[in-house]
Structure formats: structure tokens, C-alpha cells
Coordinates of C-alpha atoms and ligand atoms in Angstrom, one line a residue:
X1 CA -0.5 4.4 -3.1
X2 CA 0.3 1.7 -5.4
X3 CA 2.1 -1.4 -5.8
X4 CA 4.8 0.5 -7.7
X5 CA 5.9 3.8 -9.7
X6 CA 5.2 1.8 -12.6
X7 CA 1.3 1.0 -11.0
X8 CA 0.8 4.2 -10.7
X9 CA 1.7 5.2 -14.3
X10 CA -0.7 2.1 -15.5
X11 CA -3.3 2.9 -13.8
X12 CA -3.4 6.7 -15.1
X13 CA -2.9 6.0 -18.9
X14 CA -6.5 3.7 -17.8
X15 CA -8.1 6.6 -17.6
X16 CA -7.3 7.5 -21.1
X17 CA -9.6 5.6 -24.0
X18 CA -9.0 4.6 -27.5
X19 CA -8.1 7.3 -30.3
X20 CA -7.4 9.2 -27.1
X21 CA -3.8 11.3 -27.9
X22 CA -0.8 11.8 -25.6
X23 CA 1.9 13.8 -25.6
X24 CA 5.1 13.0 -23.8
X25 CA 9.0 13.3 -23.6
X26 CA 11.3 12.3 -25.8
X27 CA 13.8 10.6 -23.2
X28 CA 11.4 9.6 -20.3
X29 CA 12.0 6.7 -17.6
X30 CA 12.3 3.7 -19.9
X31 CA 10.1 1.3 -18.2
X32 CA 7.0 4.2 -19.0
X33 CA 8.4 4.4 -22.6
X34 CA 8.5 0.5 -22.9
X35 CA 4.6 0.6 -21.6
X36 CA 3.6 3.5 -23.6
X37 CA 5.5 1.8 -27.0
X38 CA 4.9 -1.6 -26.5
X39 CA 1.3 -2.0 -24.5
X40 CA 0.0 1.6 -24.6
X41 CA 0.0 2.0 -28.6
X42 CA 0.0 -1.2 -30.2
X43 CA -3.1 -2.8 -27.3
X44 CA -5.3 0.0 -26.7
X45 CA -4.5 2.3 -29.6
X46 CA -3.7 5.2 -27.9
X47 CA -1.3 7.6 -30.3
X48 CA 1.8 9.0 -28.2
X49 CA 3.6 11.6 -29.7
X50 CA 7.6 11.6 -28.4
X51 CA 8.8 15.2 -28.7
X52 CA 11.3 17.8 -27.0
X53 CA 8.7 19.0 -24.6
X54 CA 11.2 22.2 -23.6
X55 CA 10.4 23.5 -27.3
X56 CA 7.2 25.8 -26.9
X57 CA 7.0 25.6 -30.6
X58 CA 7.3 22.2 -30.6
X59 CA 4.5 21.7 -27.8
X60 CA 2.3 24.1 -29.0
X61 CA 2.0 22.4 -32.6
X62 CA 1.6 19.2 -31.3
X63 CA -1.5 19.5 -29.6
X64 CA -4.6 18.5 -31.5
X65 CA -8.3 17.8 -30.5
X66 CA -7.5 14.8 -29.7
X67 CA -5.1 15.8 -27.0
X68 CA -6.3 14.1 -23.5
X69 CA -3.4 13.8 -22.0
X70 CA 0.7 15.6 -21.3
X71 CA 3.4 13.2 -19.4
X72 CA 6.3 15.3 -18.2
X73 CA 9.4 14.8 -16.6
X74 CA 11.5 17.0 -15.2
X75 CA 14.8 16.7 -15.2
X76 CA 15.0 13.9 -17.4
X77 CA 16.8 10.6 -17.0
X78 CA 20.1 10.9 -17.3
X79 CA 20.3 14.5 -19.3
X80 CA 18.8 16.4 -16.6
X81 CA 17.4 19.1 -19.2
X82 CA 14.7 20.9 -16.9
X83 CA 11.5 21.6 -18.6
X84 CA 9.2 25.0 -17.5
X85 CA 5.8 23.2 -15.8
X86 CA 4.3 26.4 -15.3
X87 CA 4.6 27.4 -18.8
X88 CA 3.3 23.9 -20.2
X89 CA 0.6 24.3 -18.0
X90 CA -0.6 27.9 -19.5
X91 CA -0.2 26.6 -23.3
X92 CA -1.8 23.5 -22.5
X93 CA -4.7 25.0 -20.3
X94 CA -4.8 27.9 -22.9
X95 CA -6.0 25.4 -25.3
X96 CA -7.9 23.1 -23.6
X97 CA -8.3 22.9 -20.3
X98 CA -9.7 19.5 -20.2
X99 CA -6.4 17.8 -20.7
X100 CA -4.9 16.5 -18.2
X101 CA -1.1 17.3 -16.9
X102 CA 0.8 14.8 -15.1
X103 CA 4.1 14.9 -13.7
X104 CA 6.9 12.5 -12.9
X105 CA 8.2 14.2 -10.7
X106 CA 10.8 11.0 -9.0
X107 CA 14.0 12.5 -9.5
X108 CA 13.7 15.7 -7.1
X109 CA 10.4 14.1 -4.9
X110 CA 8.1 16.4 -2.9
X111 CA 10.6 18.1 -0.9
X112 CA 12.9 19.5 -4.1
X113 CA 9.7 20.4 -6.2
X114 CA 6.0 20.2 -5.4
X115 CA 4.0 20.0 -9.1
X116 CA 0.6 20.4 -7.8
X117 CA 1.4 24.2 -6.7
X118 CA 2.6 25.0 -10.1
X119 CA -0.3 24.0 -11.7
X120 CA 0.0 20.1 -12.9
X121 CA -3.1 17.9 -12.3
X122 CA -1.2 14.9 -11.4
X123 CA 2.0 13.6 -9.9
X124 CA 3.8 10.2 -9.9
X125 CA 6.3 9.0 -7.7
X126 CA 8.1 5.6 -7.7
X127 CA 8.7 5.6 -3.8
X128 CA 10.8 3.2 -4.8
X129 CA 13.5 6.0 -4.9
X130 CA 13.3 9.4 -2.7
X131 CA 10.7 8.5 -0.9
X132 CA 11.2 5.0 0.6
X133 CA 15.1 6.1 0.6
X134 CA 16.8 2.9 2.0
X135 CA 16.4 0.6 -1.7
X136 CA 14.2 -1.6 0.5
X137 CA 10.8 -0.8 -0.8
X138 CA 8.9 -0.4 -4.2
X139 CA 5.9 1.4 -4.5
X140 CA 4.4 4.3 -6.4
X141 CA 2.0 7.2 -5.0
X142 CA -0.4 9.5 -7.3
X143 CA -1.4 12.7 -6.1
X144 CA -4.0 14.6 -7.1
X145 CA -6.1 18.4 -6.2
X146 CA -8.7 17.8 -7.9
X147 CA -11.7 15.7 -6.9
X148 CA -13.3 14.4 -9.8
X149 CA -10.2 13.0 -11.6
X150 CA -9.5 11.6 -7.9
X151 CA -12.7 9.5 -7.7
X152 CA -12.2 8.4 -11.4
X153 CA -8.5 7.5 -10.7
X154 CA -9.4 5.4 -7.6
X155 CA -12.0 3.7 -8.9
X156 CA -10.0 2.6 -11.6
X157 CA -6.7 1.7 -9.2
X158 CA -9.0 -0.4 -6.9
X159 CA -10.6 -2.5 -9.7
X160 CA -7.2 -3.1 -11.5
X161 CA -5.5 -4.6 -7.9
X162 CA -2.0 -3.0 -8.2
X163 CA -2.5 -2.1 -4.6
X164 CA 0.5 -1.8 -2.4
X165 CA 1.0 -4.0 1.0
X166 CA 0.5 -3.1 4.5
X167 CA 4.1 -4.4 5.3
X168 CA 5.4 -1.8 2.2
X169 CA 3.4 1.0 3.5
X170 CA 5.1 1.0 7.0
X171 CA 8.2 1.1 5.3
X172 CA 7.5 4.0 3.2
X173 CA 6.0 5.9 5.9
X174 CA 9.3 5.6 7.8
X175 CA 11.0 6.6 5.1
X176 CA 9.2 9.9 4.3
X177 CA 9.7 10.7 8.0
X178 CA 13.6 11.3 7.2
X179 CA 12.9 13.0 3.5
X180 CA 13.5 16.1 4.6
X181 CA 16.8 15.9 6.1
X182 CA 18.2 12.9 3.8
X183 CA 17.2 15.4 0.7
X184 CA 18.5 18.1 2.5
X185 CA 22.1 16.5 3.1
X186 CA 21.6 14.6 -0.2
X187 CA 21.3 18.0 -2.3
X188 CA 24.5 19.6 -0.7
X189 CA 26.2 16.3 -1.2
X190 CA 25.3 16.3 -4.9
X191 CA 26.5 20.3 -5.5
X192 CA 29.7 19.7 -4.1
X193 CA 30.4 16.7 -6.5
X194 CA 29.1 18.9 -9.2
X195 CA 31.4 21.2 -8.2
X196 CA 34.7 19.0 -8.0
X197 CA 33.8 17.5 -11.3
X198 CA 33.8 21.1 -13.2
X199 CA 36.7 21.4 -12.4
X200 CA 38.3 18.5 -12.9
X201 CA 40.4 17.9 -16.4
X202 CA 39.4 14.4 -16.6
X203 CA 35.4 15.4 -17.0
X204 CA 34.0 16.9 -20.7
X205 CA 31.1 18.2 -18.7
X206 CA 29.2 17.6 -16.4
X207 CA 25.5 18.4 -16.3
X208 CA 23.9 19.7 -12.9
X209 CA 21.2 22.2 -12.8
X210 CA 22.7 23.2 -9.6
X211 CA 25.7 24.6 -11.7
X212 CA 25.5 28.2 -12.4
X213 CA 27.1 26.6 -16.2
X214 CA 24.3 24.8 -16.4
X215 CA 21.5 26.3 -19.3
X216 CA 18.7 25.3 -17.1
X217 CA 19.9 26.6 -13.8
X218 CA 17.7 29.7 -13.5
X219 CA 14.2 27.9 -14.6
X220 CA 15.0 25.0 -12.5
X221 CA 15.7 27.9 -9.1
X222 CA 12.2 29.3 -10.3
X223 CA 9.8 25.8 -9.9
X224 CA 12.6 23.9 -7.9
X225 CA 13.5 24.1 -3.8
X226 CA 16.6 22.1 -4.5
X227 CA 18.4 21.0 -7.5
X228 CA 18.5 17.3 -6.0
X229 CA 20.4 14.1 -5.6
X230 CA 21.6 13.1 -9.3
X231 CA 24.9 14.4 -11.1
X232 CA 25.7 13.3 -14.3
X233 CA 28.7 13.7 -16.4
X234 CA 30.5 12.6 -18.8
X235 CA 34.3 11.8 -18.9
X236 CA 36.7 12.3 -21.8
X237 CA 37.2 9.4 -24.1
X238 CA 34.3 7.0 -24.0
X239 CA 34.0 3.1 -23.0
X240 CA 37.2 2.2 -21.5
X241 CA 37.2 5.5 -19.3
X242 CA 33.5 5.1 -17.9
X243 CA 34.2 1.5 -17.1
X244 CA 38.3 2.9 -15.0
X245 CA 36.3 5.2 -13.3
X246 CA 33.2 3.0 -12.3
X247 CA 35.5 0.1 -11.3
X248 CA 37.4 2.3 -9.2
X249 CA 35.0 3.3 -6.9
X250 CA 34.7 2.3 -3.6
X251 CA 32.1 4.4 -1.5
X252 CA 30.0 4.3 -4.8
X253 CA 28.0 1.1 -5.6
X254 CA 27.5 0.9 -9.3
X255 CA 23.8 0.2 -9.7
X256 CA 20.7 1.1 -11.4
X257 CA 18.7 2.3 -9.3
X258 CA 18.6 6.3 -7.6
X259 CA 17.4 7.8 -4.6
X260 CA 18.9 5.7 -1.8
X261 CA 20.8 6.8 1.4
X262 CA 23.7 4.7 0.0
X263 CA 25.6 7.0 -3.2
X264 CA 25.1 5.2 -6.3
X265 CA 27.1 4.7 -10.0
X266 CA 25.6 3.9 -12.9
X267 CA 26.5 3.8 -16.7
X268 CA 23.4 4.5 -18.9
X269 CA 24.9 3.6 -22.1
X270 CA 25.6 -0.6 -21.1
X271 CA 23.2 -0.2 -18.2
X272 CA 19.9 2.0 -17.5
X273 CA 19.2 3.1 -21.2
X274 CA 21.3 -0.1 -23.0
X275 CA 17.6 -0.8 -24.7
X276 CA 17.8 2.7 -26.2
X277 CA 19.3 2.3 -29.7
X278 CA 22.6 3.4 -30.4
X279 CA 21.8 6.5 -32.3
X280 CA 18.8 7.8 -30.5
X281 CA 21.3 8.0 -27.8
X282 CA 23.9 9.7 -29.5
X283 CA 21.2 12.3 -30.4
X284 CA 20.5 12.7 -26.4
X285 CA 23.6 12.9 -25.6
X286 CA 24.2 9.7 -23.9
X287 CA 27.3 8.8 -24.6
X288 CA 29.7 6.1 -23.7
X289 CA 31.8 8.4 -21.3
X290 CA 28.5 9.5 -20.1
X291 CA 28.3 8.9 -16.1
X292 CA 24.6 9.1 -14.0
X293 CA 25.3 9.5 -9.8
X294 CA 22.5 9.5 -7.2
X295 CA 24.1 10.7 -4.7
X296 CA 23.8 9.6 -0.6
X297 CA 24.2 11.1 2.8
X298 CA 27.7 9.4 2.9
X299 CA 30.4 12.1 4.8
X300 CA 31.1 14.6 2.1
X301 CA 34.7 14.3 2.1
X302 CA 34.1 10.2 1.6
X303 CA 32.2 10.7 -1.4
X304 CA 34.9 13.9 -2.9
X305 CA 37.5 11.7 -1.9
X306 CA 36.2 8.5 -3.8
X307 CA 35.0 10.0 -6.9
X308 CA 38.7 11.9 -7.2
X309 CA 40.7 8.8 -7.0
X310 CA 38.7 7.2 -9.2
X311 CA 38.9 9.8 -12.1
X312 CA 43.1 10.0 -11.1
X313 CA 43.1 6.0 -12.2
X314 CA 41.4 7.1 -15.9
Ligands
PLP401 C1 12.0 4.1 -11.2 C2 11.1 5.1 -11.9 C3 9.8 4.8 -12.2 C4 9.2 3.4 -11.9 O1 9.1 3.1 -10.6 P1 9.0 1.6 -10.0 O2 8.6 1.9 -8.6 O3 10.4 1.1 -10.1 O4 8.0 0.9 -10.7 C5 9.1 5.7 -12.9 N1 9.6 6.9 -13.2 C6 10.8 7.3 -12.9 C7 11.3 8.6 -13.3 C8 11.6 6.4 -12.2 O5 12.9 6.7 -11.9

């Protein structure tokens, strides 16, 4: 365990040495882009390369000799396009099975999908989300099934210091006690909302792999228990509907961060990914109407209820 998600992520790219070659999503977490672009390339000269890591093609010409290293995360932040571990992990192998595969696997946590089993080397989570579970902890965890890279990674997490506390420890502990039955509640929670929001005339889309509409609902049934805890949508119209809806919520708390008991609103464009230039996020998809809800273990018909009066005020 580790100070934080971010720790974690640190003290893996460590292990990686100059010239080495990564290859990584195009719309990660932004505070692992902003180390990967702004410490990660221009300090230690490692070369990333951003791409569509759901294109095989894409993946497959990408990889070079120099490859030491694939970051994935699946479902992205806020898109939620699911990419196929176990076929990464066959191309990638295929080729050379020295590089390493790690997975960010924060958005579902272990009990929606379990990385390891499908055939990843690594997995990171901030346990500052799922795990923890009450917005009262950060820290970040790296798990490993493999023995070598786990001396090699410990070695280098012990001399680097971004160890986490005793006092956060206990508090993560008691929150992975209740994982499985806040995830539990927090997935059926999350389909229903997907659900009303279909339907509702006020929404464009929304985008839940959970949905049966959705293009990655079968792949993410193969390699996924649950479909998770985050909905995200957008609304028709753009800036001045986001902000109706989001100030009309009540049960919702409009924050940025995911994973809590507590439901929670956010609006990528002016908040999580407002550092993401305007036409990258066009090109994602992040639009201004675009809406990104982790939802809680609230009563059900609280949470329907709240999110329906608050798209009738749009
Ligand atoms: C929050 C988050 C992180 C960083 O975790 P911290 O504990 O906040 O440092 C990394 N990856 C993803 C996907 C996250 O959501």
C-alpha cells in the first residue's frame, strides 16, 4: 500500500529506465497523464505514446523494441469506453512477453473486475475511491502475481517513502470490509439511473456499459462482475443545461471525486478534465452537456427521484 493512487502509479513508472517506451490511453486519469507529460517525458526521458488502446490495429503497430511497458484503463474517465484486457494481453505477450501490463483498474475495484485473473501483471488502485468508500481516506494499493517484479517494485516503493500511515490503513481496512455490499447496492443503484436516463427526453445519451445500447456492453459482461458505480451522460444543449441540472440537485453533491457511499455530480468539461484542451475534448466526446455520476448507496427511489426533478428544471 501506498500513500496514494498517485504513489502507486510513481513508484511503477520507477521501475521503467531511460529510452524505456510506454504505451498508454489516450484519455486516462488526468493526474497520471499530467505525471506521464510533464515529469515522466520531459525528466527521465521516457517516450509515451497516447493512442486508442481499443484499436488492435492501432496497438499492435505501436509496439516497438523498445516497448517496456502498457498503462490501461478500463472504463475510461468520463467515456467509459471498455477496452478487452485479455486481448491486450495476448498481442502484447505475443510479442514480447517481457513487457509489463498494468491496470487501473479504480473505477470498477476488485469486486466489479479482478485484472490479475485475466492476465495483467499489475493493478493500481487509488483507495481513495472504492476501496476506502467513505471520501475519508487517500491511499493507493499495487498488486502483483508475480514475484520478481514484486521484490523489484518494493524495493523501489520502500526507498522512494510514499508509504501510507498506520492511521490510513485502519481506515482502509474498514472500508474494504463493506466493499462487497456497498458495490453490490452501488451497481444496482447505478443501472437503474442508467435506465431512467434512457429514457428520458431531456438526455442525448447516456453512456453505461450496463446498458444493453451500450457498444461495449457484451466485452465489458465477459472480463467484468459488475458494470459499476459511474453513469455518465450527456444532456441536450450544452453549458447552461449541465449547470440547471447540477444546481438542482439535492441528494447529489457536485464534486470531483467518485467512489464514495455518498452519490456524487460532477461536470468534466469546467471541472475534472477543465485542463484538457477544448478540442481534444470535443474529439472524446466530452462535451459541455456532458454529465459524470458516481453513484452511492442512497434509497434508490431518493436518488431516481432527485436526478428526475432535476432534469424537469432544464
Ligand atoms: C483518483 C484516481 C487516481 C489517483 O488516486 P489518488 O489516490 O487520488 O492519488 C488514479 N487513477 C484513477 C483512475 C483515479 O480515479
Amino acid at each position: 500500500t501506498l500513500s496514494s493512487g498517485m504513489a502507486a502509479i510513481t513508484g511503477l513508472i520507477n521501475m521503467l529506465s531511460t529510452g524505456d517506451e510506454v504505451i498508454c490511453m489516450d484519455d486516462m486519469y488526468g493526474g497520471t497523464q499530467r505525471f506521464f507529460r510533464k515529469i515522466s517525458t520531459t525528466n527521465h526521458n521516457i517516450n509515451y505514446k497516447f493512442i486508442q488502446m481499443n484499436n488492435a490495429d492501432l496497438l499492435k503497430s505501436s509496439l516497438s523494441e523498445k516497448t517496456r511497458l502498457i498503462w490501461l484503463e478500463t472504463p475510461t474517465n468520463p467515456t467509459l469506453k471498455v477496452t478487452d484486457i485479455r486481448a491486450v494481453v495476448k498481442m502484447v505477450k505475443d510479442f514480447n512477453k517481457d513487457i509489463i501490463i498494468v491496470v487501473d483498474n479504480t473505477f470498477l475495484s476488485p469486486y466489479n473486475c479482478q485484472p490479475l485473473t485475466l492476465g495483467a501483471d499489475f493493478v493500481i488502485e487509488s483507495a481513495t475511491k472504492f476501496l476506502g468508500g467513505h471520501s475519508d481516506v487517500v491511499m493507493g494499493i499495487t498488486a502483483t502475481n508475480d514475484e520478481k517484479l514484486w521484490e523489484r517494485l518494493v524495493f523501489i516503493n520502500r526507498t522512494s517513502g510514499g508509504v501510507s500511515s498506520p492511521f490510513d490503513c485502519y481506515m482502509a481496512i474498514r472500508g474494504i470490509k463493506t466493499l462487497s455490499i456497498r458495490l453490490e447496492r452501488q451497481n444496482q443503484n447505478a443501472m437503474k439511473i442508467a435506465q431512467l436516463l434512457e429514457k428520458n427526453p431531456k438526455v442525448e445519451k447516456c453512456l453505461y456499459p450496463g446498458l444493453e445500447s451500450c457498444e461495449f456492453h457484451n466485452l465489458a459482461k465477459s472480463q467484468q462482475k459488475g458494470f459499476g458505480a459511474i453513469v455518465s451522460f450527456v444532456v441536450k444543449g450544452g453549458m447552461d443545461e449541465a449547470s440547471k441540472f447540477l444546481t438542482s440537485l439535492k441528494v447529489f453533491t457536485l464534486a470531483e471525486s467518485l467512489g464514495s457511499v455518498e452519490s456524487l455530480a460532477d461536470h468534466p468539461a469546467s471541472m475534472t478534465h477543465a485542463s484538457v484542451p477544448a478540442d481534444i475534448r470535443q474529439e472524446l466526446g466530452v462535451v459541455d452537456g456532458f454529465i459524470r455520476l458516481s453513484c452511492g448507496v442512497e434509497d434508490i427511489e431518493d436518488l431516481l427521484k432527485d436526478v428526475e426533478q432535476a432534469l424537469a428544471k432544464i
